Amino acid sequence: MMIRFHCNGKPVQVDVEPNARVIDLLREDLGLTGTKEGCGRGECGACTILLDGKPVNACLLLVGKIVDREIVTIEGIAGEDGSLHPIQEAFLDTGAVQCGFCTPGMVLSAKALLDENGTPAVEAVEEALSGNLCRCTGYGKIVEGVLEASRRLTEGQDRGGG
Amino acid sequence: MAVIGKQTRKVDGLELITGQAKFTGDYRFPGMVYGAVKRAGVPAGRLTGVDAEAARAIQGVVDVLTAADIPGPNLIGVLPPFDQPLLAANEIRYAGESVALVIAETAEEARRAADAVSVSIEPYEPILTMDQALAPDARKIHETGNVTLSKKLIKGEIEPAFETADVIVEGTFETSFQEHAYLEPETVCAVPGRRFTLYASCQSPFHIRGHVAANLNAPASSVKVIQASTGGSFGGKDDVATEIGSLACIAAQRLNRPVMIAHERKESIIGSNLRHAARIRIKTGAMSDGKIVARQIHVLLDGGAYASESPFVTMKTLIHAAGPYRIENVAVESTSVYTNKTYCGAFRGFGVPQVTFASESQIDELAEKLGIDRLEIRRINGLRAGDPNATGQVYDQSVGLLETIEEIAKQPAGSEQTTDDRYVYGTGYASVAQGISNGAEGVDVTGASVQMSQDGSVLVGIGLTELGQGSRTVYALIAAEVLGVDVDSVSVRLVDTDAVHDSGPTVASRSTTVGGMAVHKAATEVRTSLVSMAALMFKTDQENIELRDGFAILKMDDSARIPIREVATAAYWTGFPVMNLAFSKAPDANFDDETHQGNVYIAYNYGTHRMDVRVDRRTGEVDVLNHFAAHDVGRVINPLGLEGQVEGASLMGFGLAHMERIRYADGIIQNANFADYAVPSIKDRIPTTTIAVEDPNPTGPFGAKGAGEPPVAAAAAVFANAIADAVGVRFTRLPITREDILDAVRGRDDG
């Protein structure tokens, strides 16, 4: 079937099997391989993408669910000039990235949180990232990365508003 | 130091944070097909037939391979005895055993067709415990019997020493199988051609190259292995990457099409190696002043169906079982056995977490019996420079154990205690030593290249793999420090067996220490050329030149400086070599094979941890309030990377100690997914504080020692000791789960 949706700000029209998973649509049809598959059962969060701003597991999502909706993947969050998103910068600065396989999903879960709540408490960060497993870091530096991103985004807004 | 010791971002972080890094599963090639394996499904039996008719009828299926289709020897393995078939031919030795490989146009078709392959197996009574395996009349899982390796360490004479001891403590401790649970399941992609190219999520590409060539019956030089970005390994992507790498290449050769094999999560758990379960009987004798006079330890390791790295893990437990203590009389016997379960092999810590849990639990029991403070007993017995360790090896420097104990003693006491009787509080301590380098496991050599371009930028090549641990950043920092350039001007090659040198396996916390030495050596040669060139340009002697901040600088006049890029250009056109390939060999191990007395490792990382816990008596739930992890790392190369290693390894040790257990029923793993196998999530994280002690190691670059493994052992042991302190019950089996703690609290309260 032919479906339409927006992906990373651009309209997409693509012919897919109705029972196809969104992760396969992204990786195979659109070449967006930044979305990773770690378990295929919604248990690890490596395939997290944003659907209308909310984090979802692309391995559990069928293509019918995204018709006329807006998807954001890791490839879609950098600035138009290629500059990194503040969450990405903060993750690198705090050492939140080791092997990097969980990183795209982690960044998108963090973005969904910070878009909703610009100054989250530690518990809110833990809650928002509780569906994203990481085996490398022990998570401490990921929490630091999200909090550092929150500070930078807030300061950026203050400067922009002032 | 200009860059060494400065907090540095991962040099390869940009590709990872943007999703642009190519992991093996991200590659696409024209005509690519997908492989999926049919597994035995029963733990033991004789394979009498494979019927692939139904599988071949499934749409998209292009080929089905069985053992008969393997051109070379049907054997893999990391080291002798090389006892594992690529595809089972006769015997089935564990339920996850690969029996047939199905190739189809899509991964889903391959998976469906693999399920449709019918295998006939005459089942045997499976051997599921070590006791069954070691029974005198036990069926032999391999022709050689059910013992993979058994070794002894003998130092002094334990019997007379136990007789003189004022106190003796004895106990038996057990640990469970643990799954690596890297987020990226094992994946390979073979591309045929005049030469084979294999993209792999792997740990030791040269090892894979050798096996693929042997299985193909082709020379090693006809195979090129490229390590793609690898989503974690922790020891786990050696054997299995070889297995599926060889299978993919064999299929690619038959079909003349690229073949990708990607494990599903379930296969990653049942069909690739785990951490050994262990049973450790340990006895310690001490004088009333706390001085330990003798230790006797029997280690039994459940290695599952195949040898994998069991022989080396056996050796490692043998050498580490007595702990980081100066004990004159030690006897250890370590034995690994075969059972009809998923094979066990390398996993971060490599046997040391198991024996450290037993050893450190007993040190606490001894302290309690003697009425000596728990840090004090470690202080009394802890190894110092000049003391012979369990193998009799003496280091005259870089033995920082006592400093780690003093660092831990300095940390502030936990403050959050309430008088609410709902909670009990406890504090644990644990010390560890872990050998760095291949040591007893063989010669330790590394090749590394450093090339400077005319623009002054630098390219480093080495055959050790980046798996997330930050080794590329370490190499970049070492080269930048030696050459006096900015770390951003250094790039580190991907590991491509055509482009870098065989540097041995990426194991044993050896990347920074042994690999770093090779990079240092190559960079130093390039530096010599640059200094020679700069001396000519300044018309002065070489000793008057230093390289710093991107310039060649005249020492007596800081303002007299030439950019290194101009020196590099001049050196190039003068014919001075601005590249070097260095070969670095660690000092050889040299020990007696009967007693294991002698020199084994080039250095040890020493550590001491403290953990404060609060236990909810109503639920058994544990909150880790503080976790301090002090390690003697010789010299910190990148603090950010070191903290990442200590924090990550500590949570892995915590998982082993509290959460993670592979559950078997009748030889079949029951929890082969992340819903039922509890990998720590962000809500389970512990508040680790890394404390670096720097007692320089003469065999490492700038004095550095590896740090990636030792915190696993210390964190697991310290958790057990903290829980014992809180609950008042000594647990002798890991994991100590919330339910175990609740049962103990209830039992104690009832009693």
Coordinates of C-alpha atoms in Angstrom, one line a residue, chain A residues 19 27-28 33-41 43-46 74-75 77-78 84 87-95 97-104 106-107 122-123 125-127 129-144 152, chain B residues 7 9-10 13-14 16-23 25-26 28 34 178-185 229-232 234 265 347-348 466-469 639-641 643-645 647-649 651-652 655 660 673-677 679-683 685-686:
Chain A
N19 CA 2.3 -5.5 7.9
R27 CA 16.4 1.1 7.5
E28 CA 15.6 -0.8 4.3
T33 CA 20.3 3.0 9.4
G34 CA 20.8 5.2 12.5
T35 CA 17.8 3.5 14.1
K36 CA 19.1 0.2 15.6
E37 CA 17.5 -3.1 16.3
G38 CA 18.7 -4.7 19.5
C39 CA 16.0 -7.2 20.4
G40 CA 13.0 -6.9 18.1
R41 CA 10.6 -7.1 21.1
E43 CA 12.6 -4.5 25.4
C44 CA 15.9 -2.6 24.8
G45 CA 14.9 0.7 23.2
A46 CA 17.7 0.8 20.7
I74 CA 18.6 10.3 14.9
E75 CA 19.4 11.6 11.3
I77 CA 17.9 16.2 14.9
A78 CA 21.0 18.0 13.9
L84 CA 24.9 18.9 16.4
I87 CA 21.8 16.8 23.4
Q88 CA 24.4 15.3 21.0
E89 CA 27.1 17.8 22.1
A90 CA 26.3 17.2 25.7
F91 CA 26.5 13.4 25.3
L92 CA 29.9 13.7 23.8
D93 CA 31.2 16.1 26.4
T94 CA 30.0 14.0 29.4
G95 CA 31.2 10.7 28.0
V97 CA 28.6 7.4 24.4
Q98 CA 30.7 4.3 24.5
C99 CA 29.9 1.7 21.8
G100 CA 27.2 3.9 20.5
F101 CA 24.6 1.3 19.6
C102 CA 22.1 2.4 22.2
T103 CA 22.9 6.1 21.6
P104 CA 20.4 7.0 18.9
M106 CA 18.9 7.2 24.1
V107 CA 19.2 10.7 22.4
V122 CA 17.2 13.2 38.0
E123 CA 14.2 11.0 38.7
V125 CA 15.5 11.6 33.5
E126 CA 15.6 8.0 34.8
E127 CA 11.9 7.6 34.1
L129 CA 15.1 6.7 29.7
S130 CA 14.0 3.6 31.6
G131 CA 13.1 1.8 28.4
N132 CA 16.5 2.3 26.9
L133 CA 19.1 -0.3 27.9
C134 CA 22.9 0.5 27.8
R135 CA 25.4 -2.1 28.7
C136 CA 28.5 0.0 28.5
T137 CA 28.3 3.2 30.6
G138 CA 26.5 2.3 33.8
Y139 CA 24.1 5.1 32.8
G140 CA 25.7 7.8 35.1
K141 CA 27.2 9.7 32.3
I142 CA 24.0 9.4 30.3
V143 CA 22.1 11.1 33.1
E144 CA 24.8 13.8 33.3
R152 CA 22.6 24.4 27.7
Chain B
Q7 CA 39.4 15.0 29.9
R9 CA 35.9 13.4 24.1
K10 CA 35.8 10.2 22.2
G13 CA 32.1 9.9 18.9
L14 CA 30.8 12.1 16.1
L16 CA 28.1 7.4 16.7
I17 CA 26.1 10.4 18.1
T18 CA 24.8 11.2 14.6
G19 CA 23.8 7.7 13.7
Q20 CA 26.2 7.7 10.7
A21 CA 28.6 5.0 12.1
K22 CA 28.2 1.8 10.1
F23 CA 27.6 -1.2 12.2
G25 CA 24.0 -4.7 10.0
D26 CA 24.0 -1.3 8.2
R28 CA 24.0 -3.3 2.0
Y34 CA 20.6 -13.5 4.5
Q178 CA 26.0 -14.3 33.0
E179 CA 25.1 -13.1 29.5
H180 CA 27.2 -10.3 27.9
A181 CA 24.0 -8.6 26.7
Y182 CA 25.8 -6.1 24.4
L183 CA 23.1 -4.1 22.7
E184 CA 24.2 -5.1 19.2
P185 CA 23.6 -8.8 18.6
S229 CA 31.5 -0.3 14.4
T230 CA 30.9 -2.8 17.1
G231 CA 28.1 -2.4 19.6
G232 CA 29.8 -3.8 22.6
F234 CA 32.9 -7.5 26.7
R265 CA 18.6 -11.5 20.7
F347 CA 33.6 -12.3 29.6
R348 CA 35.0 -9.1 31.1
E466 CA 37.5 -0.2 19.6
L467 CA 34.4 -1.8 21.2
G468 CA 33.2 1.2 23.0
Q469 CA 35.8 1.2 25.6
P639 CA 39.8 10.6 32.9
L640 CA 36.5 10.6 31.0
G641 CA 37.3 7.2 29.5
E643 CA 35.4 6.8 34.6
G644 CA 33.3 5.3 31.8
Q645 CA 35.1 2.0 32.2
E647 CA 31.2 2.9 36.1
G648 CA 30.2 0.5 33.3
A649 CA 32.2 -2.4 34.7
L651 CA 27.3 -1.9 37.0
M652 CA 28.1 -5.1 35.2
G655 CA 24.3 -7.1 37.7
E660 CA 21.4 -11.5 36.4
N673 CA 15.2 -12.2 26.3
F674 CA 15.5 -8.9 28.0
A675 CA 12.1 -9.2 29.6
D676 CA 13.1 -12.3 31.6
Y677 CA 16.9 -11.8 31.9
V679 CA 20.1 -6.5 32.5
P680 CA 20.4 -3.4 34.8
S681 CA 18.3 -0.5 33.5
I682 CA 18.9 3.2 34.3
K683 CA 16.7 2.7 37.3
R685 CA 22.2 2.2 38.3
I686 CA 24.6 2.7 41.1

